[in-house]
mmCIF file of C-alpha atoms and ligand atoms in Angstrom:
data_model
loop_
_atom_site.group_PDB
_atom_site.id
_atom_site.type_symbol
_atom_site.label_atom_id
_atom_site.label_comp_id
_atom_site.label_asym_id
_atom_site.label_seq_id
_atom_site.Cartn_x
_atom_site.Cartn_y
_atom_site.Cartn_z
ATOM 1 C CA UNK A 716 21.941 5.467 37.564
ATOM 2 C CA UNK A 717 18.390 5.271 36.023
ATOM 3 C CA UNK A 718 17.120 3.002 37.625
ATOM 4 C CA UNK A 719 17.065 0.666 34.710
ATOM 5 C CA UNK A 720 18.546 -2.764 34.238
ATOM 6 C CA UNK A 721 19.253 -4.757 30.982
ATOM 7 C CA UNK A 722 19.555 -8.460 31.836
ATOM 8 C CA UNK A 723 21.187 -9.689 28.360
ATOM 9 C CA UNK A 724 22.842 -12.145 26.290
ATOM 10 C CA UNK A 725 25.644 -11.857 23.534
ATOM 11 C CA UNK A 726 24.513 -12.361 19.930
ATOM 12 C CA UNK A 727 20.512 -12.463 21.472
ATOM 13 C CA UNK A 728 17.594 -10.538 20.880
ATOM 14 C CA UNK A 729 18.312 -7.909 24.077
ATOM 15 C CA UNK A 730 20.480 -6.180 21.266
ATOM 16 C CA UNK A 731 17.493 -4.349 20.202
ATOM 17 C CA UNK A 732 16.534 -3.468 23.516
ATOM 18 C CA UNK A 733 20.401 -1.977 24.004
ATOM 19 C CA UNK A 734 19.971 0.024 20.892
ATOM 20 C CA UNK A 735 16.314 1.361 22.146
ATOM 21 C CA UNK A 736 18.010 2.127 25.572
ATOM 22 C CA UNK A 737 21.035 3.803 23.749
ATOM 23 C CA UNK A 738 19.252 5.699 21.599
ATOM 24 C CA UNK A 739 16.745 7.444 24.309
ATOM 25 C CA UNK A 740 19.696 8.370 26.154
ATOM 26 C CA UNK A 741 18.650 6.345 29.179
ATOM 27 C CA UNK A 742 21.622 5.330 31.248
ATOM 28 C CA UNK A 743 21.202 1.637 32.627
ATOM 29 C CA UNK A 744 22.652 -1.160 34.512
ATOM 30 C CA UNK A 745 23.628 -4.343 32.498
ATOM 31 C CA UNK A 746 23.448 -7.995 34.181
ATOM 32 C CA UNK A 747 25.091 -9.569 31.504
ATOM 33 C CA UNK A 748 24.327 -13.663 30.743
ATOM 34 C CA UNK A 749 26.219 -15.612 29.555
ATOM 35 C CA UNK A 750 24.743 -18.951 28.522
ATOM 36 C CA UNK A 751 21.175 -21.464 28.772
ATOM 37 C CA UNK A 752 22.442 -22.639 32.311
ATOM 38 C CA UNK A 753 22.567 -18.816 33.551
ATOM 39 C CA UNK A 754 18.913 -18.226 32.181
ATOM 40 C CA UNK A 755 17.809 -21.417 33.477
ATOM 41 C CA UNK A 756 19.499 -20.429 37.508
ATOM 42 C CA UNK A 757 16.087 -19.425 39.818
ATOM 43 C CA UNK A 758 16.947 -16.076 40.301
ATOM 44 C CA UNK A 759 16.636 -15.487 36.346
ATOM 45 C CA UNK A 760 13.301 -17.502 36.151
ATOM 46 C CA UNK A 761 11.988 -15.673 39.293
ATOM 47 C CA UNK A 762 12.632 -12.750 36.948
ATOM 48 C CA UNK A 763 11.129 -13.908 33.508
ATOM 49 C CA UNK A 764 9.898 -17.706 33.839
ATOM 50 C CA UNK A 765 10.412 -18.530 29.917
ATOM 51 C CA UNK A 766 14.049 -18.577 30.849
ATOM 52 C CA UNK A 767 14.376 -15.730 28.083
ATOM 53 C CA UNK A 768 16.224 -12.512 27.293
ATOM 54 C CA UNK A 769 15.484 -9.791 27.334
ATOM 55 C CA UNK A 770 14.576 -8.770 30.465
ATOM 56 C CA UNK A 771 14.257 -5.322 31.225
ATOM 57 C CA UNK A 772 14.189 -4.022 35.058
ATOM 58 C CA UNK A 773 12.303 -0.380 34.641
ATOM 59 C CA UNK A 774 13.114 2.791 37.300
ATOM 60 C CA UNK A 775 9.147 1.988 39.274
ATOM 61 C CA UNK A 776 10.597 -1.978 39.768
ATOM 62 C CA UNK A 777 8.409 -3.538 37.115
ATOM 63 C CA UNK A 778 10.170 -6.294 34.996
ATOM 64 C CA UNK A 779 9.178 -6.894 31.261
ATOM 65 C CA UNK A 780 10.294 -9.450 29.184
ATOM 66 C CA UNK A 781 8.884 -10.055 25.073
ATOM 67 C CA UNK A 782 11.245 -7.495 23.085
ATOM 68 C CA UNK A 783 8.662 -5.674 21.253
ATOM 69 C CA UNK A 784 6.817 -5.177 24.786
ATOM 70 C CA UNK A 785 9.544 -3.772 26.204
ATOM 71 C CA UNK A 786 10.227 -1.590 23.045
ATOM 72 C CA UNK A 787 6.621 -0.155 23.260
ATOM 73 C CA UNK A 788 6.333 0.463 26.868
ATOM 74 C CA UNK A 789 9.613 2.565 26.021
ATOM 75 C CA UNK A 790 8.350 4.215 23.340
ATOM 76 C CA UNK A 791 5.804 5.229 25.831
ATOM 77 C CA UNK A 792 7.698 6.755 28.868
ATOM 78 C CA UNK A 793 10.318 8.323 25.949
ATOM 79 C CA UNK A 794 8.036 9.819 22.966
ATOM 80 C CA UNK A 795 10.507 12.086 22.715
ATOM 81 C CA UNK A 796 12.986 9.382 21.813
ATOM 82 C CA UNK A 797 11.094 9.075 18.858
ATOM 83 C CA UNK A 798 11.702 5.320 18.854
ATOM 84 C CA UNK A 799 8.201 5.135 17.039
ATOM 85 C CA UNK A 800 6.682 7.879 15.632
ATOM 86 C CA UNK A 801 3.562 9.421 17.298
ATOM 87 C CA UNK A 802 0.504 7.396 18.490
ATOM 88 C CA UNK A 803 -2.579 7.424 16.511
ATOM 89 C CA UNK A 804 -0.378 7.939 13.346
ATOM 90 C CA UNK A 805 -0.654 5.596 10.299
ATOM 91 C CA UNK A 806 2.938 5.643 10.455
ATOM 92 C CA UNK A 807 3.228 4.227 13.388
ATOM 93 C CA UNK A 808 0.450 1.783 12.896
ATOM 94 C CA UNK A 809 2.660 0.110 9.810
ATOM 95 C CA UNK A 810 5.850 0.088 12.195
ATOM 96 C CA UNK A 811 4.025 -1.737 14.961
ATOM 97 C CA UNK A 812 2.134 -3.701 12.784
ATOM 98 C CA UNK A 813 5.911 -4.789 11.183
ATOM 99 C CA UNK A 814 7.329 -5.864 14.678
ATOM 100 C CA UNK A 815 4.653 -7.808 15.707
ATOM 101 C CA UNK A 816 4.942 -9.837 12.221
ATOM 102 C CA UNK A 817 8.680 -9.915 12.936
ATOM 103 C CA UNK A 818 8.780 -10.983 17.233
ATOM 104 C CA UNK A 819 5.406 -13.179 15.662
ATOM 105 C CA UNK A 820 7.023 -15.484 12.902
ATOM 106 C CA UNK A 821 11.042 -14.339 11.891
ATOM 107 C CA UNK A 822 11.863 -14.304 15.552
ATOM 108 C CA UNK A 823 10.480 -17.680 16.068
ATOM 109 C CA UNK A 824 12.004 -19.210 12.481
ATOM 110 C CA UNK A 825 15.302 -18.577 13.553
ATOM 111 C CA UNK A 826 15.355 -19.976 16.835
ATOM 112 C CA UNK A 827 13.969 -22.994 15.211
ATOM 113 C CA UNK A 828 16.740 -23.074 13.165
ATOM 114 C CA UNK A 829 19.467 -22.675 15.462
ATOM 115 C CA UNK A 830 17.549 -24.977 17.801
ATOM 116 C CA UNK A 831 16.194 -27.633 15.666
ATOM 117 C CA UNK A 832 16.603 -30.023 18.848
ATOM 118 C CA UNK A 833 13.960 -27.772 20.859
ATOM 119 C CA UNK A 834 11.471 -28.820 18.182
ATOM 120 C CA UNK A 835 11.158 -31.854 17.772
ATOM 121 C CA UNK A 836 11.765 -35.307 20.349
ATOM 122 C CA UNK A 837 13.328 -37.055 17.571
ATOM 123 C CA UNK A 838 17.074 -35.854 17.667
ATOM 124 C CA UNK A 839 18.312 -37.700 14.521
ATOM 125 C CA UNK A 840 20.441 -35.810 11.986
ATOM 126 C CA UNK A 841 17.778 -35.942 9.389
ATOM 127 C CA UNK A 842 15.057 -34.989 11.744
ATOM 128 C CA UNK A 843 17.131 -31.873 12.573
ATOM 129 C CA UNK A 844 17.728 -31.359 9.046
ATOM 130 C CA UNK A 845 14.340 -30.682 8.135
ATOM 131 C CA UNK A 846 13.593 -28.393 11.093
ATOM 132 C CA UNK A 847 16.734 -26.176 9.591
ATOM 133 C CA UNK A 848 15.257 -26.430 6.395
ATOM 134 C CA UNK A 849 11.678 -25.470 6.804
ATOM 135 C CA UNK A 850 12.911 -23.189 9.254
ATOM 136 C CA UNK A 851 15.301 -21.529 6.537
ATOM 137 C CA UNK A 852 12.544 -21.550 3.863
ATOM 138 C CA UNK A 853 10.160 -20.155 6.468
ATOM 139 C CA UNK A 854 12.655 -17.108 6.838
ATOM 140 C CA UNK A 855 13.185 -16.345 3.076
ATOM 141 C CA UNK A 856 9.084 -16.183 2.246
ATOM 142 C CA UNK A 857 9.071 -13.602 6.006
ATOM 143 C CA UNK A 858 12.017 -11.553 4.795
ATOM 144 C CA UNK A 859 10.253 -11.141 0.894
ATOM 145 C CA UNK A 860 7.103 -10.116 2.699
ATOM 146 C CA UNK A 861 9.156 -7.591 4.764
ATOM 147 C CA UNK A 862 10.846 -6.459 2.003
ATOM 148 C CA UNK A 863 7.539 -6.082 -0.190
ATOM 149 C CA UNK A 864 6.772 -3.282 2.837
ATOM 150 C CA UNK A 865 10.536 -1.032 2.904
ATOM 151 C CA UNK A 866 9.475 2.263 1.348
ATOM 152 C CA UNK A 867 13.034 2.678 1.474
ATOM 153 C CA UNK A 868 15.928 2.714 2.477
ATOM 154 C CA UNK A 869 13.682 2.588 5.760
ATOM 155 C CA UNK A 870 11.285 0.499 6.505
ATOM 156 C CA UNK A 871 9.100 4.498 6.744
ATOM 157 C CA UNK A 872 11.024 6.222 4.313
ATOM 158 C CA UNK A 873 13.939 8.530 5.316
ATOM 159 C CA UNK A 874 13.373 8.084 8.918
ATOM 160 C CA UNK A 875 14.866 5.140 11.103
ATOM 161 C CA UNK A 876 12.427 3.739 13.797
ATOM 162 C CA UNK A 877 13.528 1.070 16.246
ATOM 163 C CA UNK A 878 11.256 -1.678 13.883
ATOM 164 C CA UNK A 879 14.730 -1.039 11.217
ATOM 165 C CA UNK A 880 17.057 -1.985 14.660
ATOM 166 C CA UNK A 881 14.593 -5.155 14.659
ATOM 167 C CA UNK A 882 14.923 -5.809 11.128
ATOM 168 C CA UNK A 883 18.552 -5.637 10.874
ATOM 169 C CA UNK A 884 19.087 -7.993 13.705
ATOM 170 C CA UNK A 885 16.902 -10.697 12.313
ATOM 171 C CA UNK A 886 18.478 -10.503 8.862
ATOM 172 C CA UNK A 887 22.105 -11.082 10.737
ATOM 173 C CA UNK A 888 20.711 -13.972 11.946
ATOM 174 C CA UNK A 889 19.749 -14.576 8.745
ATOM 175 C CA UNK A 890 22.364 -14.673 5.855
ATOM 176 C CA UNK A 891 20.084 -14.732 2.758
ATOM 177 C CA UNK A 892 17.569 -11.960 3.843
ATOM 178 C CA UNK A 893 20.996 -9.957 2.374
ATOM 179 C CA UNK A 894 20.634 -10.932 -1.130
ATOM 180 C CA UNK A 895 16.943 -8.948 -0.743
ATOM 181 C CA UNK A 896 18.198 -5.685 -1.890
ATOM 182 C CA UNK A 897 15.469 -3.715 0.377
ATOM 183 C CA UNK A 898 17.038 -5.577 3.254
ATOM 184 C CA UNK A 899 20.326 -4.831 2.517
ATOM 185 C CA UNK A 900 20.239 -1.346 2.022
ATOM 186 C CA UNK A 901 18.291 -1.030 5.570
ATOM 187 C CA UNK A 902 20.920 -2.761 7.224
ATOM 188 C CA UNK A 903 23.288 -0.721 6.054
ATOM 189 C CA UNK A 904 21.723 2.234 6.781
ATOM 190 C CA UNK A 905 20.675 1.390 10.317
ATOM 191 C CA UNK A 906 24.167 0.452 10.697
ATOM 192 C CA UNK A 907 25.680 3.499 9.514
ATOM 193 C CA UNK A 908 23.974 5.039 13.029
ATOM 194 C CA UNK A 909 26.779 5.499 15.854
ATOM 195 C CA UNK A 910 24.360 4.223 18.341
ATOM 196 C CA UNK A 911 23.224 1.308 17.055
ATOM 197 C CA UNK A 912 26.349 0.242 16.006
ATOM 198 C CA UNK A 913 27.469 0.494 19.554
ATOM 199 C CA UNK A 914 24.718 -1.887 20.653
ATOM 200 C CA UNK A 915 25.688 -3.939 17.973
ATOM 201 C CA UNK A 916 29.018 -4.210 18.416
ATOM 202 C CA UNK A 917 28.762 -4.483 22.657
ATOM 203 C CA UNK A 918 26.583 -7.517 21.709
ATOM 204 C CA UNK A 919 28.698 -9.198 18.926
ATOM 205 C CA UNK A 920 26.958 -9.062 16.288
ATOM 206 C CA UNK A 921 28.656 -9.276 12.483
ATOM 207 C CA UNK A 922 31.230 -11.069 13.857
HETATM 208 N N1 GSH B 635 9.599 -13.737 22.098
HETATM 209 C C1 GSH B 635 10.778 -13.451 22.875
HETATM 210 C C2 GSH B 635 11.891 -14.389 22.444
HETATM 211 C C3 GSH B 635 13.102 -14.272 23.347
HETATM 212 C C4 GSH B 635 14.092 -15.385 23.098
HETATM 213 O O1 GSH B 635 13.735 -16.472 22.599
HETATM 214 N N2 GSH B 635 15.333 -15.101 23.443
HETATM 215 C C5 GSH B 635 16.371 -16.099 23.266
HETATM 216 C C6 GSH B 635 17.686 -15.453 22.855
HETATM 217 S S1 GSH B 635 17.576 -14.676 21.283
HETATM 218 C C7 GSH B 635 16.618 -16.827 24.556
HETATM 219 O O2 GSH B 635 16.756 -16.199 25.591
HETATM 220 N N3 GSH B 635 16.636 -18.159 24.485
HETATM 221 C C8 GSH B 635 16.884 -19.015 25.605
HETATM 222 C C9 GSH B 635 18.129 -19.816 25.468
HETATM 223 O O3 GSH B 635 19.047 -19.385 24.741
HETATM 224 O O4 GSH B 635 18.201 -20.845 26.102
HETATM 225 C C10 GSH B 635 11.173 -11.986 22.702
HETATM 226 O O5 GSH B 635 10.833 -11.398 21.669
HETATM 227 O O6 GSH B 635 11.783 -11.413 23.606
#
């Protein structure tokens, strides 16, 4: 072994992280979660104390949590991956640029809107309502922005970088981000890589 453990969750964020660890080639252990009360245990927290995956265990004993954090530092100890392309590149600059926006506001949306109870004290059904909505209507002005950026049918042309893997697993979270045609067609083509869709699948998403 690598040295390298994924602490995940099925149908969470760690997916892209999976994908990123796939795609280098990087063999690594996987402490799978399964639920709130497993990220909430002491042994997690001592780990990452937001409670949160992912968490990523690297070969020297560090542990990083944030996905695009862990993303970069990989990016980093793989160039060769090509997860990103090359430092100091405009290129690059627009992918990096994209994740933050994404891990920064879509990321954020949809867990309000699959947790509308996190976000607010009052736990009526209306109150809840309104987080979904705002949260929904929060995700559809993101996605257009995102979409506004696609060169096509990447998000850097012809070339897939692990900000695609990103995008594609916040539009599954996301049902209407699919009637954006830019979105679409990037989901299908990061899809259409073996990898990925291994990640994918192991985590079950489209399901
Ligand atoms: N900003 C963090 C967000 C991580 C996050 O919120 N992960 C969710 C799963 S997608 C989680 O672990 N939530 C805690 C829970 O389900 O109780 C990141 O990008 O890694």
């Amino acid at each position: 072994m690598s040295g390298y453990t994924l602490y995940w969750k099925p149908g969470s964020g760690s997916m892209v992280v999976e994908a990123a660890l796939l795609l280098i080639g990087l063999p690594f252990d996987n402490v799978r979660i399964e639920n709130t009360a497993g990220l909430a245990r002491p042994d997690f927290l001592a780990l990452n104390p937001a409670g949160k995956v992912p968490v990523l265990k690297l070969a020297c004993g560090e542990v990083m949590a944030e996905s695009v954090a862990i993303l970069l530092a990989l990016d980093d100890l793989f160039p060769e991956a090509r997860l990103l392309p090359p430092h100091g590149t405009p290129a690059r600059h627009k992918a990096v640029q994209w994740l933050v926006f994404m891990t920064a506001n879509i990321y954020p949306d949809a867990l309000r809107y699959y947790y509308p109870e996190r976000h607010t004290v009052d736990h009526g059904n209306q109150a809840l309502d309104a987080i979904k909505h705002q949260a929904a209507r929060d995700m559809d002005h993101d996605f257009a922005q995102l979409a506004g950026a696609i060169e096509g049918p990447f998000l850097l042309g012809q070339r897939m970088t692990i900000a695609d893997v990103y995008a594609a697993m916040l539009a599954d979270w996301h049902a209407p981000a699919m009637d954006l045609p830019e979105i679409s067609e990037l989901s299908k083509h990061v899809l259409e890589n073996p990898t990925v869709a291994e990640a994918w699948r192991h985590h079950g998403f489209g399901t």
